[in-house]
Each structure stands twice: as C-alpha cells, then as structure tokens.
Amino acid sequence: MNEQSKILHLTCSLSPLSFFSMGELLPLLSLLLCLSFLQGAQAATFTISNQCGYTVWPGILSNAGIAPPSTTGFALSPGQSLAVSVAAAWSGRIWGRTLCSSDYSGRFACATGDCGSGAVECSGRGAAPPATLAEFTLAGGGGGDDFYDVSLVDGYNLPMLVTPSSQAANGSCQATGCVLDLNKSCPAELQVVAAAAARAVAACKSACEAFGMAQYCCSGAYGAPSTCAPTAYSRFFKSACPRAYSYAYDDATSTFTCAAAGGGYDVVFCPSTSSLKSGGNPEAVGLPPTYSTMAFTGNAESLMTSRNSLGILLMVVSSAISTLSW
C-alpha cells in the first residue's frame, strides 16, 4: 500500500464523531472517496461460466437498496466465462436465460428466464419463472458468514453449480446446485415447451406456477412452515437435486454458509464433472451424479403411489439418501 493509500485508509477508519470533535466537517467529496476506497478493497467476484452446448444469457439482479454490478446481463457462448465484480456486502440473484433473440424491432427476449427489459441487460428486472436461481447474501468482510443457495422454488430451466472460490477449514463453503437436466424428466403438467427449441421441453414449472394453489405456493392457510409441507412435486425436485430449494420452507438442507469466502463464487451452467473441485466426483461435494437417462411420467397422485416411479427417481438421488419418506 503506498503512502497516499495509507493516509486515505487511516482517514476512513476514523469514526464520523471524530471529525466533529475536531471542530470541522469532512467535505462530502472526502467521504465519497473513503466509501469508494473501502468498497473497492473488499469487492467480491463472481466467475460465471457456460459449459452448456448452447449460448446462455446470464442475468443478475441486486436486492432492493443494493447497488448493481457493472453488468446485469450478457451472453456466454459455450465454453466462455466472465468475471463480474460486486460490492463486498452485495445480495441478489444470478440465473441463466435460454433461447434468446431479438425481433424485427430490436427487442430482446428469451424463452426461459426472461427479465422483460427488452434488452440483454436486465437493468433491475428479475427472472420470469420457471428459472433456476442462485441466491446470495454476502457478509461484506465484517467477519460474518455469506449465505447462498440454489433455488428451484420458481421452477427450473438450467443445471447450475455454485462453488465458493475458497474453502474453509470449518466445513462451510460447500458446493451446492442442481446438476441434473430436469427438463428431460419434468412431469408433463409442469413442462414448458418452446417452439424455438423444436417443441422440446425448455423448462420445468413449479407446482405453484402451474396450478396457483395455496398448498403449492405456501400462501394463505399454508403460509407457515408448520402448515406448508413438501408435496409430490417438490419431492420430485428434491429427489433429483437434494441440495437445492424445492419449496419455500426447504431451509434445513438448502441454505449454505461460507465464512469469509475470500473473493467470491464460481457459478457454472451445465457443469461437467471436471468443474467440480473435489476430484471430479459429484458425490464428493454432496451432489448427485448426472444421468442422461432419468425419466419421469405421471401426475402427483401416481407419483405418491407408484413405487416404479420412485425407483426411477431414486437412481439420481445422492448416495446419502437411501429412501424417500412419503
């Protein structure tokens, strides 16, 4: 650190009251410089990578009152990565958009995860469901824990893996995500079929979006953890992706912490085994291996009563889950 930086750091470390005790008011410009210095010194970085065989357009939304990063939407061709810096105490979500294009008027739109801005940049707009979401609340370098998760509460459109850039000795900072292609096994009543994908399944809705019923949305009489229990549909998502949120109150197995992440997180779309940091073994980080043959058919009633369907689902559950409790 040079002498100028040392002086600025010392000045910024003084409490506002100390300036008044001097009988002087620190100019507004100096305050802004201090804030800029401290924020820049503690910035976190998200490295967002696309390992899909097609282009993905990531979107980034900051929570209310949180400054946005320099970009809120961009394109990643297969194999590309982009490092995005955010404030140390940033909170918000990251997701991927697929099957995107511009119409004759130049308006940009996507078949899944569209943020409705009409442009590649999302500019403060969130993802239209269904979309796989990575959610973050960073501690800001104050000695606390970061909180992060991958959520399927708003449905699913892409496999996603989130891994802290550094590991902690206390066992926190674990990888999480949903590495399976659930579009191939999505129940018929939840499927989103896209003309742009030759009528193929492009995303899988949540039961809340598909049916709008309180028991699926955890609303009304079901608006508390004690009354909103897992459903057949949320269990479908949880079976395939045991570390991802499957419904609103799925906190116990789906929220992760990282003590001082040390720079940020890697967010990977369509992760391969080589993208995992535990010897290339998905199960080593608590995630199920990727199977291309997973299949599911039927409705909620058949899912709850058919042991044949359960046998198929169990093929993709992590080895730590040996049975499903109905």
XYZ file of C-alpha atoms in Angstrom:
326
model
C 0.000 0.000 0.000
C 1.517 3.364 -0.969
C 1.676 6.372 1.382
C -1.375 8.034 -0.174
C -3.420 4.887 0.288
C -2.241 4.546 3.896
C -3.358 8.088 4.670
C -6.730 7.514 2.997
C -7.215 4.224 4.850
C -6.407 5.909 8.184
C -8.799 8.748 7.449
C -11.581 6.346 6.521
C -11.030 4.329 9.701
C -11.912 7.339 11.858
C -15.471 7.489 13.113
C -17.707 10.349 11.911
C -17.783 11.677 15.508
C -14.040 12.235 15.446
C -14.422 14.787 12.697
C -16.896 16.783 14.759
C -14.570 16.645 17.753
C -12.012 18.397 15.564
C -14.470 21.201 15.034
C -14.524 20.581 11.316
C -16.868 18.811 8.897
C -15.206 16.447 6.424
C -16.086 17.548 2.895
C -18.585 15.408 1.058
C -16.013 14.554 -1.584
C -13.696 13.039 1.010
C -16.498 10.867 2.345
C -17.248 9.613 -1.133
C -13.589 8.829 -1.695
C -13.482 6.852 1.536
C -16.536 4.831 0.640
C -15.139 4.140 -2.801
C -11.787 3.066 -1.358
C -13.286 0.688 1.193
C -15.731 -0.832 -1.256
C -13.072 -1.374 -3.887
C -10.738 -3.032 -1.408
C -13.352 -5.609 -0.441
C -15.090 -6.312 -3.745
C -16.207 -9.877 -4.395
C -16.026 -11.605 -7.760
C -18.486 -13.990 -9.369
C -16.930 -16.058 -12.138
C -19.841 -17.138 -14.333
C -19.170 -19.949 -16.809
C -21.180 -21.661 -19.526
C -20.441 -25.345 -20.080
C -23.679 -25.930 -21.975
C -23.619 -26.823 -25.639
C -25.544 -23.654 -26.454
C -25.443 -19.952 -25.622
C -26.680 -18.853 -22.205
C -27.501 -15.245 -21.293
C -26.874 -14.812 -17.532
C -28.973 -12.258 -15.678
C -28.061 -10.536 -12.398
C -30.496 -8.800 -10.040
C -29.433 -6.926 -6.907
C -31.759 -6.871 -3.924
C -33.580 -3.655 -3.043
C -31.204 -0.936 -1.916
C -28.111 -2.767 -3.194
C -26.076 -1.196 -5.983
C -25.993 -3.253 -9.209
C -22.745 -4.576 -10.662
C -21.302 -3.094 -13.844
C -23.328 -5.549 -15.937
C -26.740 -7.084 -15.257
C -26.959 -9.258 -18.365
C -24.689 -10.617 -21.082
C -24.181 -13.549 -23.453
C -21.901 -16.521 -22.849
C -21.144 -18.814 -25.752
C -20.302 -22.464 -24.984
C -17.057 -22.618 -23.027
C -16.968 -18.917 -22.176
C -16.600 -17.348 -18.712
C -16.903 -13.815 -17.370
C -15.754 -12.410 -14.025
C -18.217 -9.897 -12.545
C -17.262 -7.755 -9.542
C -19.861 -6.871 -6.915
C -19.741 -4.930 -3.657
C -18.477 -6.813 -0.613
C -21.922 -6.730 1.032
C -23.814 -7.490 -2.176
C -27.016 -9.510 -2.127
C -29.102 -10.675 -5.044
C -29.549 -13.488 -7.534
C -27.979 -14.873 -10.695
C -29.696 -17.030 -13.299
C -29.403 -18.117 -16.909
C -31.655 -17.248 -19.849
C -32.023 -19.535 -22.843
C -33.362 -19.444 -26.393
C -32.921 -15.682 -26.683
C -33.201 -13.491 -29.782
C -34.181 -10.032 -30.972
C -37.281 -9.370 -33.066
C -37.552 -7.129 -36.116
C -37.809 -4.049 -33.895
C -34.679 -4.970 -31.964
C -36.491 -6.017 -28.792
C -34.604 -8.785 -26.996
C -36.489 -11.667 -25.350
C -35.807 -15.184 -24.088
C -37.943 -18.317 -23.972
C -36.805 -19.066 -20.391
C -35.603 -16.806 -17.582
C -36.563 -13.640 -19.477
C -36.274 -10.470 -17.381
C -38.623 -8.375 -19.521
C -36.219 -5.488 -20.082
C -36.309 -5.842 -23.866
C -32.500 -5.823 -23.862
C -29.590 -8.087 -22.969
C -29.023 -6.048 -19.791
C -31.728 -6.816 -17.231
C -31.377 -3.387 -15.570
C -33.090 -4.137 -12.277
C -35.570 -6.732 -13.508
C -35.789 -10.319 -12.286
C -36.291 -13.650 -13.999
C -39.700 -14.755 -15.188
C -40.330 -18.272 -13.878
C -39.508 -21.007 -14.393
C -35.810 -20.398 -13.800
C -33.029 -21.941 -11.720
C -31.818 -19.241 -9.314
C -28.568 -18.780 -7.411
C -29.188 -16.518 -4.418
C -26.519 -14.744 -2.348
C -26.211 -12.555 0.733
C -22.549 -11.634 1.238
C -21.231 -10.702 4.668
C -19.224 -7.748 3.419
C -15.910 -8.567 5.046
C -17.224 -7.869 8.536
C -16.346 -11.262 9.908
C -19.751 -12.859 9.397
C -20.879 -15.624 7.074
C -22.038 -15.411 3.489
C -25.360 -17.146 2.831
C -26.099 -18.741 -0.537
C -28.379 -21.297 -2.155
C -29.663 -22.626 -5.454
C -33.434 -22.454 -5.658
C -35.979 -24.384 -7.720
C -38.892 -22.705 -5.927
C -39.569 -20.717 -9.113
C -39.067 -23.798 -11.274
C -36.087 -24.960 -13.309
C -34.575 -24.195 -16.672
C -30.823 -24.986 -16.457
C -28.392 -27.145 -14.493
C -26.355 -24.924 -12.179
C -23.480 -25.362 -9.743
C -22.332 -22.766 -7.181
C -18.920 -23.202 -5.563
C -17.128 -20.759 -3.219
C -13.784 -19.675 -4.646
C -12.065 -20.649 -1.399
C -12.698 -23.387 1.126
C -12.975 -23.083 4.896
C -11.425 -25.395 7.456
C -14.625 -25.500 9.499
C -16.554 -27.400 6.837
C -18.529 -24.473 5.474
C -18.119 -23.165 1.918
C -19.586 -26.268 0.303
C -20.747 -26.568 -3.290
C -24.462 -26.572 -3.991
C -26.708 -26.658 -7.010
C -28.719 -28.824 -9.331
C -26.534 -30.624 -11.861
C -29.221 -32.771 -13.480
C -31.098 -31.906 -16.663
C -34.596 -31.943 -15.160
C -36.173 -30.873 -18.442
C -35.778 -34.459 -19.605
C -37.751 -35.809 -16.649
C -40.194 -32.972 -15.946
C -43.774 -34.138 -15.281
C -45.989 -33.424 -18.279
C -48.176 -30.985 -16.366
C -45.152 -28.850 -15.457
C -43.435 -28.788 -18.836
C -42.723 -25.602 -20.783
C -42.467 -26.476 -24.455
C -40.683 -23.938 -26.665
C -41.290 -23.545 -30.382
C -37.784 -22.123 -30.674
C -36.460 -25.476 -29.455
C -38.422 -27.534 -31.989
C -41.198 -28.089 -29.449
C -38.773 -29.592 -26.946
C -39.144 -29.120 -23.185
C -37.217 -25.936 -22.373
C -38.098 -25.569 -18.683
C -39.981 -27.177 -15.804
C -42.534 -25.112 -13.851
C -43.042 -25.196 -10.124
C -46.388 -26.572 -8.978
C -47.213 -23.107 -7.636
C -46.852 -21.548 -11.063
C -48.592 -24.430 -12.821
C -51.649 -24.655 -10.563
C -51.682 -21.499 -8.416
C -52.978 -23.409 -5.396
C -52.166 -22.279 -1.848
C -50.733 -25.623 -0.741
C -48.201 -25.456 -3.564
C -47.451 -21.739 -3.111
C -47.175 -21.785 0.713
C -49.716 -18.976 0.874
C -52.964 -18.302 2.719
C -53.688 -21.060 5.225
C -50.430 -22.710 4.113
C -48.283 -19.632 4.699
C -46.146 -21.006 7.540
C -43.577 -23.797 7.911
C -45.969 -25.710 10.165
C -48.716 -25.785 7.541
C -46.822 -25.854 4.232
C -45.352 -29.322 3.849
C -43.475 -30.843 0.901
C -45.705 -32.011 -1.921
C -45.294 -34.717 -4.532
C -43.983 -32.096 -6.936
C -41.479 -30.540 -4.539
C -40.273 -34.043 -3.686
C -39.634 -34.633 -7.381
C -37.260 -31.643 -7.426
C -35.701 -32.595 -4.084
C -35.058 -36.182 -5.173
C -33.075 -35.093 -8.186
C -31.336 -32.148 -6.508
C -31.131 -32.751 -2.731
C -29.135 -29.574 -2.037
C -31.423 -27.171 -3.910
C -34.514 -25.456 -2.532
C -37.588 -27.400 -3.618
C -40.284 -25.307 -1.904
C -40.491 -22.130 0.177
C -39.672 -23.654 3.584
C -36.998 -26.093 2.460
C -34.339 -24.288 4.517
C -32.738 -27.053 6.560
C -30.962 -28.804 3.677
C -30.776 -25.976 1.164
C -29.158 -22.890 2.714
C -25.353 -22.843 2.884
C -22.854 -20.576 4.599
C -19.280 -19.636 3.913
C -17.069 -17.876 6.426
C -15.160 -15.199 4.525
C -15.456 -16.619 1.017
C -12.166 -14.973 0.116
C -13.016 -13.329 -3.152
C -16.252 -14.730 -4.448
C -18.002 -17.653 -6.087
C -17.961 -19.721 -9.257
C -21.347 -20.089 -10.941
C -21.396 -22.745 -13.661
C -24.232 -23.548 -16.059
C -24.420 -27.183 -17.227
C -21.493 -28.209 -15.010
C -19.422 -31.201 -16.046
C -17.606 -33.380 -13.552
C -14.413 -31.512 -14.391
C -15.940 -28.305 -12.999
C -16.280 -29.833 -9.532
C -13.447 -29.113 -7.104
C -13.473 -32.443 -5.267
C -11.582 -34.749 -7.573
C -14.189 -34.628 -10.328
C -16.690 -36.653 -8.285
C -20.134 -35.018 -7.948
C -20.966 -37.148 -4.925
C -17.838 -35.910 -3.170
C -19.451 -32.493 -2.794
C -22.825 -33.927 -1.906
C -24.337 -33.581 -5.373
C -25.852 -36.446 -7.336
C -24.076 -37.606 -10.498
C -25.514 -36.611 -13.850
C -27.610 -39.266 -15.553
C -28.841 -38.682 -19.093
C -31.469 -41.407 -18.878
C -33.565 -40.160 -15.965
C -37.258 -40.359 -16.788
C -40.480 -39.416 -15.041
C -44.071 -39.653 -16.167
C -47.393 -39.246 -14.453
C -49.156 -36.792 -12.190
C -48.977 -36.051 -8.481
C -51.233 -38.923 -7.491
C -49.278 -41.517 -9.401
C -46.014 -40.124 -8.045
C -47.225 -40.667 -4.499
C -48.486 -44.220 -5.051
C -46.271 -45.768 -7.705
C -43.139 -47.484 -6.434
C -41.985 -47.924 -10.034
C -41.775 -44.165 -10.466
C -39.970 -43.902 -7.166
C -37.402 -46.432 -8.311
C -36.556 -44.256 -11.297
C -36.224 -41.156 -9.159
C -34.013 -42.900 -6.635
C -31.414 -43.553 -9.363
C -30.434 -39.890 -9.235
C -30.545 -39.237 -5.512
C -27.258 -38.703 -3.725
C -25.856 -41.839 -2.124
C -26.600 -40.274 1.261
C -30.366 -40.588 0.570
C -31.349 -44.236 0.571
C -35.140 -43.939 0.848
C -37.837 -41.337 0.398
C -40.292 -40.645 3.243
C -43.799 -40.099 1.987
